[in-house]
C-alpha positions as semicolon CSV with decimal commas, in nm:
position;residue;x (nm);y (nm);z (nm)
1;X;12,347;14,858;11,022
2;X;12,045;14,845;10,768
3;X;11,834;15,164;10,773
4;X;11,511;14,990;10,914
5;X;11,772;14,861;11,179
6;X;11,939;15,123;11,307
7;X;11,802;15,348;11,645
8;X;11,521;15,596;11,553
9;X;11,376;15,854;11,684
10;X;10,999;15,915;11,542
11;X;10,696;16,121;11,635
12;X;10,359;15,946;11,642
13;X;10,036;16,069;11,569
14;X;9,952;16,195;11,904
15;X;10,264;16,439;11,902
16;X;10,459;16,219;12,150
17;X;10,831;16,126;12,034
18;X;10,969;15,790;12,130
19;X;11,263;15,551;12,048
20;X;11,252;15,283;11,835
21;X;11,523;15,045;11,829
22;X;11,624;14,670;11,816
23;X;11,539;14,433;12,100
24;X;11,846;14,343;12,304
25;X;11,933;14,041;12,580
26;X;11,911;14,261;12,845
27;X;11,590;14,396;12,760
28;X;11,425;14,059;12,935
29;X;11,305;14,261;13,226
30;X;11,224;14,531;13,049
31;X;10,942;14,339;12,825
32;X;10,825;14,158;13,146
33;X;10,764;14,488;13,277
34;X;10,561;14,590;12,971
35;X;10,348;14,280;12,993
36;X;10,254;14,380;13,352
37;X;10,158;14,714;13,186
38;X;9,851;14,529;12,964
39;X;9,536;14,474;13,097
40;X;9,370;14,158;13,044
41;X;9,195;14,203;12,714
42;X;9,536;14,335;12,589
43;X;9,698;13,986;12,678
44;X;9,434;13,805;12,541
45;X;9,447;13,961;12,213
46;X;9,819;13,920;12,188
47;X;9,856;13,534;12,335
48;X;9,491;13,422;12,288
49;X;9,554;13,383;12,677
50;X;9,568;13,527;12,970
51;X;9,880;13,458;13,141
52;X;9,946;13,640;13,505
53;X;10,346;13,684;13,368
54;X;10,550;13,542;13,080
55;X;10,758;13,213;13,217
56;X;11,145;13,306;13,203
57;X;11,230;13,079;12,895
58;X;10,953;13,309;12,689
59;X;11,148;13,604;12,771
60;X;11,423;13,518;12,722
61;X;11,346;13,379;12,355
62;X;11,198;13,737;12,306
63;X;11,528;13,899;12,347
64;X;11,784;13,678;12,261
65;X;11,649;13,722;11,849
66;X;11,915;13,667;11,566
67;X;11,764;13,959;11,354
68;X;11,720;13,752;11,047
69;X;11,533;13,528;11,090
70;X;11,379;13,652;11,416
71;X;11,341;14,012;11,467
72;X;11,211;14,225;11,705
73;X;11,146;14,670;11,764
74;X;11,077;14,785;12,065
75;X;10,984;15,190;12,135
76;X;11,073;15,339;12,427
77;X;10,993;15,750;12,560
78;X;11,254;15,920;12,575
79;X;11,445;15,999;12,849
80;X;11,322;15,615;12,988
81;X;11,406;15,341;12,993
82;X;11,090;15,119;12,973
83;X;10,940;14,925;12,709
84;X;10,611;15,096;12,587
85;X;10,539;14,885;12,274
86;X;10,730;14,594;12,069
87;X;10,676;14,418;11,766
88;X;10,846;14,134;11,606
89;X;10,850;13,894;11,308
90;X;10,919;13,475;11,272
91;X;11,047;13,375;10,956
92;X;10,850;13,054;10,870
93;X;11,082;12,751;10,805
94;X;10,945;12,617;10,511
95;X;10,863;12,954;10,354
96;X;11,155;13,175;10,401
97;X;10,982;13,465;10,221
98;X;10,733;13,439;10,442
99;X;10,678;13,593;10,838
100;X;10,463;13,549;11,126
101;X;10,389;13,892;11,280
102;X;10,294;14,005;11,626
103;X;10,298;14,366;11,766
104;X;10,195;14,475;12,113
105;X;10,185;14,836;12,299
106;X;10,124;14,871;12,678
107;X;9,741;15,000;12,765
108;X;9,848;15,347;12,874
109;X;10,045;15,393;12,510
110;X;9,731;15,293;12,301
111;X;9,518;15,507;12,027
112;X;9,853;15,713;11,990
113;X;9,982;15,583;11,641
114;X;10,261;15,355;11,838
115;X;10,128;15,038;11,675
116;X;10,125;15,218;11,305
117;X;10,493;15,347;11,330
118;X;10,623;14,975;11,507
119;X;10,459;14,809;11,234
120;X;10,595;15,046;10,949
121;X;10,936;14,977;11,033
122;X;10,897;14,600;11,091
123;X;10,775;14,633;10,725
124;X;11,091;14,805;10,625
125;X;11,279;14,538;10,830
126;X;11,137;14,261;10,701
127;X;11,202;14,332;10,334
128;X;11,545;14,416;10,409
129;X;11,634;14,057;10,483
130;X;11,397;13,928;10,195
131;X;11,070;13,860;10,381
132;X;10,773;13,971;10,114
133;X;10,442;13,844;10,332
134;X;10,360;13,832;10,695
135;X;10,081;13,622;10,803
136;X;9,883;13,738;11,117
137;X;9,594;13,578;11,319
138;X;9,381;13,852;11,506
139;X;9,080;13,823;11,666
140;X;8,785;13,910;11,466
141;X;8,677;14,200;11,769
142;X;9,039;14,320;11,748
143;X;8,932;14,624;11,477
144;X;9,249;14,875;11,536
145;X;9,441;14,609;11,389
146;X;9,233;14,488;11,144
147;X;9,241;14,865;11,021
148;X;9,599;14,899;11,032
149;X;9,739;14,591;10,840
150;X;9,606;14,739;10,523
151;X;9,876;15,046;10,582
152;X;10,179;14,775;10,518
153;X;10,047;14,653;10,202
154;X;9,818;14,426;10,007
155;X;9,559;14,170;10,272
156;X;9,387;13,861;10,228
157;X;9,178;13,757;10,554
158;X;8,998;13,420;10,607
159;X;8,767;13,406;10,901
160;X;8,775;13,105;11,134
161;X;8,502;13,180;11,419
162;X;8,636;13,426;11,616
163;X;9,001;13,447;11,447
164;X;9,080;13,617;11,138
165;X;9,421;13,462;10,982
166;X;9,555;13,757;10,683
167;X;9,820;13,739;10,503
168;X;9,999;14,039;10,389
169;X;10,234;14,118;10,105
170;X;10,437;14,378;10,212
171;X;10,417;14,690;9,987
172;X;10,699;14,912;9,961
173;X;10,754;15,168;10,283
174;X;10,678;15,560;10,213
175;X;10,940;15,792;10,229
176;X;10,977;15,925;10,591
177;X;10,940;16,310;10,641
178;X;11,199;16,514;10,861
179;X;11,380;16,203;10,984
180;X;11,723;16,379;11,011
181;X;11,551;16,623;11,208
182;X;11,421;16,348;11,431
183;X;11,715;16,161;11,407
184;X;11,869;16,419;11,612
185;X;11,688;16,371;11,957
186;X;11,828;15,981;11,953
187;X;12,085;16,123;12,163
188;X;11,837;16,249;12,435
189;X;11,794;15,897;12,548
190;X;12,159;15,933;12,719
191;X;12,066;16,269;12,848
192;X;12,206;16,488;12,620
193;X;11,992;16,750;12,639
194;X;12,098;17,115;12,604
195;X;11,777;17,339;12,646
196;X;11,817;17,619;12,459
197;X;11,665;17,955;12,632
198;X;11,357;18,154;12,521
199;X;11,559;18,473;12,440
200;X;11,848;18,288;12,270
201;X;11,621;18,087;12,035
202;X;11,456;18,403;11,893
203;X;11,777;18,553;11,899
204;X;11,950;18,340;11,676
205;X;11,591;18,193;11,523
206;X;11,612;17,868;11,619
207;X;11,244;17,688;11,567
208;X;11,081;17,583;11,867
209;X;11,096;17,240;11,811
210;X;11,471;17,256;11,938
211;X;11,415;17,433;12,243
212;X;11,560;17,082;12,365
213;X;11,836;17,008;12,107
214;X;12,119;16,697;12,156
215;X;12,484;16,785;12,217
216;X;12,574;16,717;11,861
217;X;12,842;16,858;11,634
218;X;12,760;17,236;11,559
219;X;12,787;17,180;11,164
220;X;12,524;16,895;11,211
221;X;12,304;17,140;11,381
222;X;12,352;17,408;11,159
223;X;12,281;17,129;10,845
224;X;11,966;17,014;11,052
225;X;11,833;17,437;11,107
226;X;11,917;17,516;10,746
227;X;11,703;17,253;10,569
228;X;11,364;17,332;10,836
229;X;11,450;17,727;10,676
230;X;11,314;17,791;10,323
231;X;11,576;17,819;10,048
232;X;11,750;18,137;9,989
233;X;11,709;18,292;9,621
234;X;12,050;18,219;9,386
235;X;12,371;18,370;9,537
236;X;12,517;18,641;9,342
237;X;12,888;18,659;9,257
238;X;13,012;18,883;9,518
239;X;12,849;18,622;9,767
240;X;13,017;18,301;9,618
241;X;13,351;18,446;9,598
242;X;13,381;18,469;9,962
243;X;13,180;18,127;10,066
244;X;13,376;17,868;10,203
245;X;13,254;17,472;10,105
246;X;13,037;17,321;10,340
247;X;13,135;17,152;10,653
248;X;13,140;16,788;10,662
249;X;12,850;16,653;10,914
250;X;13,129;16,413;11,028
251;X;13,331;16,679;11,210
């Protein structure tokens, strides 16, 4: 699976840490559950309507994507299973380089970052399978994302009464920070979850941000714990001769 593809586990602004992943068939309920989650200026923003639920045949469409030309993130908390934010891209027909671009994150998940990190990867997504612009319409008293489409690259807006149309060529994604690190907690979201005692941690100096650590393979953790350590100075001879080569992660 393509890197923008695969599960991810990422922290957003606020500190909270949430699953990111591709939309599934199943996940129909799921996103009708998140649109009873958003309040009525949410809706409107997102559907220029305001809709009391989304008619079966809509969810349905919003699951069932291809992931080519049709893709679609959701995030999720971990440890849950409910939908918490989504965006997705349309490939236009008669500009295949070109995307239509939505994103949407449930009231109580909003002014955390959720919408930044959604649209980031979407970005990364989207170039993947040779998409360089999204196009976007947003109401003009929509600000937050007015203010964040400038983070996946170059914009040009036009302003049509109360609707701003952009279009935005995707720049090239930064380089994400401590994503093995984060990469690690995916496997919470089956309830994996070893929590590591107080005592032990500082015994063996494990950093608190695995007091909950993932059953994972121990050279993986020890991999993961030795690149959050600073590097040691150059081994002398005495210490190579008796080093064994490192483990393979794959163990």
């Amino acid at each position: 699976m393509a890197a923008a593809g695969r599960r991810q586990t990422v922290r957003l602004r606020s500190g909270d840490v949430v699953r990111l992943r591709q939309v599934r068939p199943d996940d129909a309920p799921a996103l009708a559950r998140a649109y009873a989650n958003l309040g009525e200026q949410s809706r409107y923003r997102r559907f220029f309507t305001v809709m009391p639920k989304l008619p079966e045949a809509t969810l349905a469409a919003a699951a069932g994507v291809d992931h080519q030309d049709h893709e679609a993130l959701v995030a999720l908390p971990l440890l849950s299973t409910e939908i918490v934010g989504e965006c997705r891209f349309v490939r236009l027909a008669d500009r295949p380089d070109t995307a239509d671009l939505a994103v949407t994150v449930v009231d109580a998940w909003q002014g955390r970052g959720l919408a930044s990190v959604l649209l980031s990867r979407l970005s990364e997504r989207a170039l993947e399978v040779g998409i360089a612009y999204f196009t976007a319409e947003v109401l003009a008293e929509n600000r937050t994302m007015l203010a964040i489409l400038p983070s996946l690259g170059r914009v040009e807006t036009e302003s049509h009464g109360p609707v701003v149309t952009a279009r935005i060529e995707i720049g090239e994604p930064p380089r994400q920070d401590q994503q093995e690190f984060l990469d690690l907690l995916v496997a919470a979201a089956r309830g994996e979850i070893v929590v590591i005692p107080v005592p032990l941690r500082r015994l063996i100096q494990v950093p608190d941000e695995f007091a909950h650590i993932v059953r994972l393979p121990v050279t993986l953790l020890l991999r993961t714990l030795r690149l959050q350590s600073p590097a040691p100075g150059p081994a002398g001879p005495a210490e190579d001769a008796g080093k064994e080569p490192p483990a393979d992660p794959s163990d």
